[in-house]
Coordinates of C-alpha atoms in Angstrom, one line a residue:
M1 CA 95.5 -29.6 -24.6
R2 CA 92.7 -29.1 -25.7
P3 CA 90.2 -32.5 -26.0
T4 CA 88.8 -33.9 -29.0
H5 CA 86.7 -35.5 -27.2
Y6 CA 84.1 -35.5 -24.5
M7 CA 86.6 -38.0 -22.5
L8 CA 90.6 -37.0 -22.2
P9 CA 91.6 -40.5 -22.8
F10 CA 95.4 -40.7 -22.2
I11 CA 96.9 -43.3 -20.3
F12 CA 99.9 -42.0 -18.1
L13 CA 102.2 -44.2 -15.7
F14 CA 102.5 -42.7 -12.7
S15 CA 106.0 -43.0 -10.0
I16 CA 105.0 -43.8 -6.9
F17 CA 107.5 -43.0 -3.7
L18 CA 105.9 -44.2 -0.8
F19 CA 106.7 -42.5 2.3
S20 CA 105.3 -42.7 6.1
A21 CA 102.7 -44.7 4.1
T22 CA 101.7 -41.6 2.2
L23 CA 101.5 -42.0 -1.8
S24 CA 103.2 -39.2 -3.9
F25 CA 102.6 -39.3 -7.3
S26 CA 105.3 -37.3 -9.6
V27 CA 103.7 -36.8 -13.0
P28 CA 105.8 -36.1 -16.7
L29 CA 103.0 -33.7 -17.7
S30 CA 102.6 -30.6 -17.9
V31 CA 99.2 -30.1 -18.1
Q32 CA 96.6 -30.5 -15.5
V33 CA 95.0 -34.0 -14.5
S34 CA 92.0 -33.9 -12.8
P35 CA 89.6 -35.3 -11.6
V36 CA 91.5 -39.1 -11.9
T37 CA 90.5 -42.7 -11.7
L38 CA 92.8 -45.1 -11.4
T39 CA 92.2 -48.6 -13.2
N40 CA 94.9 -51.2 -11.4
P41 CA 94.8 -51.7 -7.4
V42 CA 98.0 -49.6 -5.9
G43 CA 100.7 -51.5 -4.6
T44 CA 103.2 -52.0 -7.9
S45 CA 105.5 -50.0 -9.2
G46 CA 102.9 -48.7 -11.7
V47 CA 99.3 -47.5 -11.9
M48 CA 97.5 -47.1 -14.9
G49 CA 95.1 -44.2 -15.1
V50 CA 92.4 -42.5 -17.6
A51 CA 92.1 -38.7 -17.1
F52 CA 89.0 -36.8 -17.3
P53 CA 88.4 -32.6 -18.7
G54 CA 85.9 -32.9 -15.7
Q55 CA 84.1 -34.8 -12.9
R56 CA 81.4 -34.8 -15.5
E57 CA 82.8 -36.7 -18.1
R58 CA 84.4 -38.9 -15.4
E59 CA 81.2 -39.9 -13.5
E60 CA 79.8 -40.7 -17.4
W61 CA 82.6 -43.3 -17.9
E62 CA 82.3 -44.7 -14.7
R63 CA 79.0 -45.5 -15.3
E64 CA 80.0 -46.4 -18.9
Q65 CA 82.6 -48.9 -17.2
E66 CA 79.5 -50.3 -14.8
E67 CA 77.1 -51.2 -17.3
T68 CA 80.2 -52.9 -19.5
R69 CA 80.5 -55.1 -16.5
K70 CA 77.2 -55.8 -15.6
R71 CA 76.6 -56.6 -19.8
D72 CA 79.8 -58.6 -19.6
H73 CA 79.1 -62.1 -21.7
R74 CA 81.5 -64.0 -19.6
R75 CA 79.8 -63.4 -16.3
I76 CA 76.6 -63.9 -17.7
G77 CA 77.7 -67.4 -19.1
K78 CA 78.9 -68.1 -15.6
D79 CA 76.1 -67.0 -13.8
Q80 CA 73.5 -68.9 -16.1
E81 CA 75.9 -71.9 -16.7
L82 CA 76.3 -71.5 -20.3
F83 CA 79.7 -72.2 -20.9
F84 CA 83.0 -71.1 -19.3
F85 CA 87.4 -71.3 -20.5
N86 CA 89.7 -73.7 -19.0
D87 CA 93.5 -73.5 -19.6
I88 CA 93.9 -77.1 -20.4
S89 CA 92.5 -75.7 -23.9
P90 CA 93.6 -71.8 -24.1
G91 CA 90.9 -69.9 -26.5
S92 CA 88.3 -72.7 -26.9
C93 CA 84.8 -72.7 -25.4
F94 CA 83.2 -75.7 -23.1
F95 CA 79.3 -75.0 -23.5
L96 CA 77.2 -76.3 -20.9
P97 CA 73.9 -78.1 -22.0
K98 CA 72.1 -74.7 -21.9
G99 CA 74.8 -72.8 -23.5
A100 CA 74.5 -75.5 -26.3
H101 CA 70.9 -75.1 -26.8
I102 CA 71.9 -71.6 -27.3
Y103 CA 74.3 -73.0 -30.0
N104 CA 72.7 -74.9 -31.9
T105 CA 69.5 -73.1 -32.1
L106 CA 71.5 -70.5 -34.1
A107 CA 73.6 -72.6 -36.3
D108 CA 69.7 -75.0 -37.2
F109 CA 68.5 -71.3 -38.0
I110 CA 71.2 -70.3 -40.4
K111 CA 71.0 -73.6 -41.9
T112 CA 67.2 -73.5 -42.5
E113 CA 67.8 -69.9 -43.6
Y114 CA 70.4 -71.4 -46.0
R115 CA 68.2 -74.1 -47.4
R116 CA 65.6 -71.8 -48.4
R117 CA 68.1 -69.5 -50.0
G118 CA 69.4 -72.6 -52.5
F119 CA 73.0 -73.4 -50.4
H120 CA 73.7 -77.5 -49.9
E121 CA 75.5 -78.2 -46.8
V122 CA 78.6 -80.0 -47.3
V123 CA 81.2 -81.6 -44.7
T124 CA 85.0 -81.4 -44.6
P125 CA 87.6 -82.7 -43.1
T126 CA 90.0 -81.2 -40.4
L127 CA 93.3 -82.3 -41.1
Y128 CA 95.2 -80.9 -44.2
S129 CA 98.5 -81.2 -46.0
T130 CA 100.9 -77.4 -46.2
A131 CA 100.4 -78.1 -49.3
L132 CA 97.2 -77.3 -49.5
W133 CA 97.6 -74.0 -48.5
E134 CA 100.9 -73.1 -49.7
R135 CA 98.7 -73.5 -53.3
S136 CA 96.2 -71.1 -52.2
G137 CA 98.8 -68.9 -50.4
H138 CA 97.5 -68.4 -47.4
W139 CA 100.7 -70.2 -46.2
E140 CA 102.8 -67.4 -47.0
H141 CA 100.3 -64.3 -46.1
Y142 CA 98.8 -66.9 -42.4
S143 CA 101.5 -68.9 -41.5
E144 CA 101.9 -67.2 -38.4
N145 CA 98.4 -67.4 -37.7
M146 CA 97.7 -71.5 -38.1
F147 CA 98.4 -74.3 -36.2
T148 CA 100.3 -77.0 -38.4
V149 CA 97.7 -79.9 -37.0
T150 CA 94.5 -78.6 -37.4
G151 CA 92.2 -76.5 -39.8
P152 CA 93.6 -72.5 -39.1
L153 CA 91.1 -70.5 -40.8
N154 CA 87.8 -70.8 -43.2
N155 CA 89.1 -73.9 -45.0
S156 CA 86.0 -75.0 -46.5
S157 CA 86.9 -72.2 -49.1
L158 CA 89.6 -74.5 -50.4
C159 CA 87.4 -77.7 -50.0
S160 CA 85.0 -76.3 -52.2
S161 CA 87.6 -75.4 -54.6
L162 CA 88.8 -79.2 -54.2
M163 CA 85.0 -80.3 -55.0
F164 CA 84.5 -78.2 -57.8
E165 CA 87.6 -79.3 -59.8
Q166 CA 86.0 -83.2 -59.5
R167 CA 84.6 -83.0 -62.5
V168 CA 83.9 -80.7 -65.7
R169 CA 81.2 -77.8 -64.7
S170 CA 78.6 -76.2 -67.1
W171 CA 77.7 -72.7 -67.1
R172 CA 74.0 -74.4 -66.7
E173 CA 75.0 -75.8 -62.9
L174 CA 76.3 -72.4 -62.0
P175 CA 75.7 -70.7 -59.2
L176 CA 76.6 -73.7 -57.0
R177 CA 76.0 -72.5 -53.2
W178 CA 77.6 -75.0 -51.0
A179 CA 77.6 -74.4 -46.9
D180 CA 80.1 -75.3 -44.4
F181 CA 79.3 -75.6 -40.7
G182 CA 83.5 -77.4 -39.8
A183 CA 85.0 -76.1 -37.0
L184 CA 88.0 -74.2 -37.1
H185 CA 91.2 -72.9 -35.4
R186 CA 93.1 -70.1 -35.1
N187 CA 96.7 -69.5 -33.3
E188 CA 95.8 -66.7 -31.5
L189 CA 98.0 -64.8 -29.4
S190 CA 97.5 -65.6 -25.8
G191 CA 97.1 -61.5 -25.1
A192 CA 94.3 -61.3 -27.8
L193 CA 91.9 -63.7 -26.2
G194 CA 88.5 -62.3 -25.0
G195 CA 85.7 -64.5 -24.2
L196 CA 83.7 -65.6 -26.8
T197 CA 84.4 -62.7 -28.7
R198 CA 88.3 -63.9 -29.7
V199 CA 88.9 -67.5 -29.1
R200 CA 91.4 -70.0 -30.5
R201 CA 88.3 -72.4 -31.7
F202 CA 85.2 -71.6 -33.5
C203 CA 82.6 -72.1 -36.0
Q204 CA 81.0 -69.8 -38.3
D205 CA 78.6 -70.1 -41.2
D206 CA 80.8 -70.3 -43.8
A207 CA 79.6 -70.5 -47.6
H208 CA 80.6 -70.4 -51.2
I209 CA 78.9 -69.1 -54.3
F210 CA 80.7 -70.5 -57.6
C211 CA 79.6 -67.8 -60.1
T212 CA 80.1 -66.5 -63.7
P213 CA 81.4 -62.8 -63.4
E214 CA 78.2 -61.3 -64.5
Q215 CA 76.5 -63.5 -61.7
V216 CA 78.6 -61.8 -59.1
H217 CA 77.2 -58.1 -58.8
T218 CA 73.5 -60.2 -58.2
H219 CA 74.8 -62.1 -55.2
T220 CA 76.6 -59.1 -53.2
H221 CA 73.5 -56.9 -54.0
T222 CA 71.5 -59.9 -52.6
H223 CA 73.6 -60.4 -49.7
T224 CA 74.2 -57.0 -48.4
H225 CA 70.3 -56.5 -48.5
T226 CA 69.6 -59.1 -46.6
H227 CA 71.6 -58.7 -43.8
D228 CA 68.5 -57.0 -42.0
S229 CA 66.4 -59.0 -41.8
Y230 CA 68.5 -62.0 -40.3
H231 CA 69.7 -59.7 -37.5
S232 CA 66.0 -58.6 -36.9
V233 CA 65.2 -61.5 -35.9
F234 CA 67.2 -62.0 -33.0
G235 CA 65.9 -58.4 -32.1
L236 CA 69.3 -56.4 -33.1
C237 CA 68.5 -52.7 -33.9
V238 CA 68.8 -52.0 -38.1
S239 CA 69.8 -48.7 -37.3
S240 CA 72.9 -50.2 -35.3
I241 CA 73.8 -52.1 -38.3
W242 CA 76.1 -50.4 -41.5
I243 CA 78.8 -51.6 -43.9
L244 CA 82.1 -51.7 -44.4
L245 CA 83.9 -52.0 -47.9
S246 CA 87.3 -53.0 -47.4
T247 CA 89.7 -52.5 -50.3
R248 CA 93.1 -53.4 -51.6
P249 CA 95.6 -54.5 -48.9
P250 CA 99.6 -53.5 -49.4
P251 CA 100.6 -57.1 -49.8
C252 CA 97.6 -59.3 -52.1
L253 CA 97.6 -61.3 -54.7
G254 CA 96.0 -60.7 -58.2
E255 CA 95.5 -58.1 -61.0
P256 CA 95.3 -54.4 -59.7
A257 CA 92.6 -54.1 -62.8
L258 CA 90.6 -56.8 -61.3
W259 CA 90.4 -55.1 -57.7
D260 CA 89.8 -51.7 -59.4
H261 CA 86.8 -53.4 -61.4
A262 CA 85.6 -55.3 -58.4
E263 CA 86.0 -52.7 -55.5
Q264 CA 83.9 -49.4 -58.0
R265 CA 81.0 -52.5 -58.4
S266 CA 80.6 -52.5 -54.6
L267 CA 81.2 -49.4 -54.6
Q268 CA 77.8 -48.6 -56.9
Q269 CA 75.6 -50.9 -55.5
F270 CA 75.6 -49.5 -51.5
G271 CA 72.7 -47.0 -50.3
E272 CA 73.0 -45.5 -47.2
R273 CA 74.8 -46.9 -43.6
W274 CA 78.0 -47.8 -45.7
Q275 CA 81.7 -46.6 -45.0
L276 CA 85.6 -46.8 -46.9
N277 CA 87.7 -48.8 -45.1
P278 CA 90.6 -48.6 -47.5
G279 CA 93.8 -51.1 -47.3
D280 CA 91.7 -53.6 -45.2
G281 CA 90.7 -56.1 -47.7
A282 CA 91.6 -59.7 -47.8
F283 CA 94.8 -60.8 -49.7
Y284 CA 92.8 -62.7 -52.2
G285 CA 90.1 -59.7 -53.0
P286 CA 87.9 -56.7 -51.8
K287 CA 85.4 -58.1 -48.8
I288 CA 81.9 -56.0 -47.2
D289 CA 81.8 -56.5 -43.8
I290 CA 78.8 -56.1 -42.1
Q291 CA 79.6 -54.3 -38.6
I292 CA 77.4 -54.3 -35.3
K293 CA 77.4 -51.7 -32.8
D294 CA 75.9 -53.5 -29.2
A295 CA 74.4 -52.0 -26.3
I296 CA 76.9 -50.1 -25.0
G297 CA 78.6 -49.3 -28.5
R298 CA 81.2 -51.3 -29.0
Q299 CA 81.6 -52.7 -33.0
H300 CA 81.9 -56.1 -34.0
Q301 CA 82.3 -57.5 -37.6
C302 CA 79.6 -60.6 -38.1
A303 CA 78.3 -60.8 -41.6
T304 CA 80.9 -60.3 -44.2
I305 CA 81.2 -61.0 -48.1
Q306 CA 84.4 -61.8 -50.1
L307 CA 84.8 -61.7 -53.5
D308 CA 88.1 -64.1 -54.3
F309 CA 89.7 -63.5 -57.8
Q310 CA 92.6 -65.9 -57.1
L311 CA 91.4 -69.3 -55.8
P312 CA 90.0 -70.3 -59.0
I313 CA 92.9 -69.2 -60.5
R314 CA 95.5 -71.1 -58.1
F315 CA 93.0 -74.2 -58.6
D316 CA 92.7 -73.7 -61.8
L317 CA 89.1 -74.0 -62.2
Q318 CA 87.1 -73.8 -65.2
Y319 CA 83.7 -74.1 -66.3
V320 CA 82.2 -74.7 -70.1
G321 CA 80.3 -71.8 -71.4
G322 CA 77.5 -71.4 -73.5
D323 CA 80.1 -71.2 -76.4
G324 CA 81.6 -73.9 -75.8
E325 CA 84.9 -73.0 -74.4
T326 CA 86.1 -73.2 -71.1
H327 CA 85.9 -70.2 -68.2
R328 CA 87.3 -68.9 -64.9
P329 CA 84.4 -68.8 -62.3
V330 CA 84.8 -66.4 -59.9
M331 CA 84.5 -67.3 -56.0
V332 CA 82.2 -65.6 -53.5
H333 CA 82.9 -66.3 -49.9
R334 CA 80.5 -65.1 -47.2
A335 CA 79.1 -65.4 -44.1
V336 CA 75.8 -64.1 -42.3
L337 CA 76.1 -64.6 -38.2
G338 CA 79.9 -64.6 -38.4
S339 CA 81.0 -67.2 -35.6
L340 CA 78.6 -68.7 -34.1
E341 CA 80.6 -67.6 -30.6
R342 CA 80.9 -63.9 -31.2
M343 CA 77.1 -63.4 -32.0
I344 CA 76.0 -65.2 -28.6
A345 CA 78.5 -63.0 -27.0
I346 CA 77.2 -59.9 -28.6
L347 CA 73.3 -61.7 -28.3
A348 CA 74.4 -61.9 -24.1
E349 CA 75.5 -58.3 -23.6
N350 CA 72.9 -56.8 -25.4
F351 CA 70.1 -58.3 -24.1
G352 CA 72.0 -58.4 -20.6
G353 CA 71.8 -61.9 -20.3
E354 CA 67.9 -62.0 -21.4
E355 CA 68.0 -63.7 -24.9
C356 CA 65.9 -62.3 -27.1
L357 CA 63.6 -65.1 -28.2
C358 CA 62.1 -67.6 -26.2
G359 CA 63.3 -70.4 -28.8
L360 CA 66.5 -69.1 -28.1
S361 CA 66.9 -68.8 -24.6
P362 CA 67.9 -71.8 -22.7
A363 CA 65.5 -71.3 -20.0
Q364 CA 62.3 -71.0 -21.7
V365 CA 59.6 -73.2 -20.0
I366 CA 59.3 -74.3 -15.7
I367 CA 56.9 -76.6 -14.3
I368 CA 56.4 -76.0 -10.7
P369 CA 54.2 -78.6 -9.0
V370 CA 52.2 -77.6 -5.8
G371 CA 50.5 -80.6 -3.4
G372 CA 51.3 -84.2 -3.7
G373 CA 48.8 -85.3 -6.3
S374 CA 49.9 -83.4 -9.3
E375 CA 53.0 -85.4 -10.3
S376 CA 51.3 -87.2 -13.2
Y377 CA 49.8 -84.2 -14.8
T378 CA 53.3 -82.3 -13.8
Q379 CA 54.9 -84.6 -16.2
Q380 CA 52.3 -85.0 -18.5
V381 CA 52.8 -81.2 -19.2
V382 CA 56.6 -81.3 -19.8
R383 CA 56.1 -83.7 -22.1
Q384 CA 53.5 -81.6 -24.2
F385 CA 56.0 -79.2 -23.8
R386 CA 58.9 -80.4 -25.1
E387 CA 57.2 -82.6 -27.9
A388 CA 56.0 -78.9 -29.2
G389 CA 60.0 -78.1 -29.3
F390 CA 59.9 -76.4 -25.8
M391 CA 63.0 -76.4 -23.4
A392 CA 61.0 -77.9 -19.9
D393 CA 62.0 -78.4 -16.4
V394 CA 60.1 -79.2 -13.3
D395 CA 60.9 -78.0 -10.0
D396 CA 60.1 -80.6 -7.8
D397 CA 62.2 -79.7 -5.2
Q398 CA 60.2 -80.8 -1.6
G399 CA 62.1 -78.7 0.8
A400 CA 61.3 -75.3 -1.2
T401 CA 58.0 -73.1 -0.6
L402 CA 56.3 -72.3 -3.8
N403 CA 57.1 -68.4 -3.1
K404 CA 61.1 -69.5 -3.5
K405 CA 60.5 -71.9 -5.8
I406 CA 58.8 -69.0 -8.2
R407 CA 61.7 -66.8 -6.8
S408 CA 64.5 -69.3 -8.0
A409 CA 63.1 -69.3 -11.5
Q410 CA 62.6 -65.5 -11.9
L411 CA 66.1 -65.4 -11.1
A412 CA 67.0 -67.9 -13.6
Q413 CA 64.9 -66.1 -16.4
Y414 CA 62.7 -68.4 -17.4
N415 CA 60.6 -66.9 -20.0
Y416 CA 57.8 -68.8 -18.9
I417 CA 56.6 -69.9 -15.0
F418 CA 53.9 -72.6 -15.1
V419 CA 52.4 -74.0 -11.7
V420 CA 50.6 -76.7 -11.4
G421 CA 47.9 -77.6 -8.3
E422 CA 44.8 -79.7 -7.8
K423 CA 42.4 -77.3 -9.7
E424 CA 45.3 -77.3 -13.3
C425 CA 44.6 -80.6 -13.4
E426 CA 41.2 -80.7 -13.1
S427 CA 41.2 -78.0 -16.1
G428 CA 43.3 -79.5 -18.1
T429 CA 45.4 -76.1 -17.7
V430 CA 48.3 -74.5 -16.0
R431 CA 48.7 -70.9 -14.1
R432 CA 51.5 -68.8 -15.5
E433 CA 53.0 -66.6 -13.1
E434 CA 54.1 -63.1 -13.6
T435 CA 57.3 -62.5 -15.1
D436 CA 59.3 -59.8 -16.7
R437 CA 57.6 -61.1 -19.9
G438 CA 54.5 -61.0 -19.3
G439 CA 51.9 -61.3 -15.9
P440 CA 49.5 -64.3 -14.5
G441 CA 46.7 -65.9 -16.1
I442 CA 45.4 -69.0 -17.4
T443 CA 47.3 -71.2 -20.0
H444 CA 45.8 -74.0 -22.0
T445 CA 48.1 -76.5 -23.3
P446 CA 51.3 -75.5 -24.9
T447 CA 51.8 -74.5 -28.8
R448 CA 55.3 -73.8 -30.3
H449 CA 55.8 -69.9 -30.7
T450 CA 55.8 -68.7 -34.6
E451 CA 59.0 -66.3 -33.9
Q452 CA 60.8 -68.9 -32.4
P453 CA 64.2 -69.5 -35.1
G454 CA 64.9 -72.8 -36.5

């Protein structure tokens, strides 16, 4: 058997026999399987393992596994008190204050970017009659993944359709750009749940564009060529981002000619870093997915843009054109970050828990007062930082030494550690202690960092 990769990734099941406290393995394979690493504890009737061509491949795999454990966003979330999960609401995340800061900062950032690009935010309900999903076609295709009492998927697209049909629309209004940040729910199988990367309740920066057929190319082209700037804000390497064009799946809605035309136009606009993904489009139209590779090589889907020729037909959406006749608009679904939960997981693991920007980090500034006469000035400094938009904390533990406080702040990964004593009170400054992000020094009153998102 010749391996097709540096690691021979076949999983096998051992039959275990216990004789005089000795394990004997019966391996139903005709090939040599050494070296071997056991991935589950021995003691049951089966053991899962991974075999490799040689010792070097095994050691490399073990290093990758150790790096994966170190960067696991679930561990980071627990250690830094960002978020947690509880069986009382399986697959739904509880964000603690520091995690909520990251969550809200991401949401504020993308809302600001949407406003800059002409989108208007809308607010939509959570509960709907099944008649809405039957009308849209989602019930036929996705009913097994729906909760029957909550908003089960990207429902803002249907709500946008309802908003569009409230009155007669003119071609002069197009393109209409609406954004919705409501909570979404999906009835994911318990075995598919995985921290923040696969949840049952999440928030997505969902936006929808109603446009003329002639305007479709402009919007898809703009989106696919601006995602680099969005992700570079968070320090994600552009070379780790590429595009997938997903074409018509076997069960789909609409005429094949419409699909073929949309797919060909999408292909024509791409440059480099794209791949064809046959048959993985949505049932209502082709889609373009932005894939991100994290620090340890795993792939995640985040941004997406999807063409929808079907909802305008199912909801009988029309606009009056310049010729005085009624025409059918095209709907474009788009999301830049994807779900906020998944983006937080990617950022946490990509940077090993050290958030990429001061503005995104929940541990931005900590003030450590020294001496008994600096409390008033300490509160003044904290107030200045908070008014400047920073997350500022104070360590006024009287029972800890200065060195212990500084070490605790470093372990908590604060961006800036400032010490305030008698000298700083007199000069109106703070003394910056060394962190991984910079050395010691004297700093004057705070100013907001220009690179802070949102």
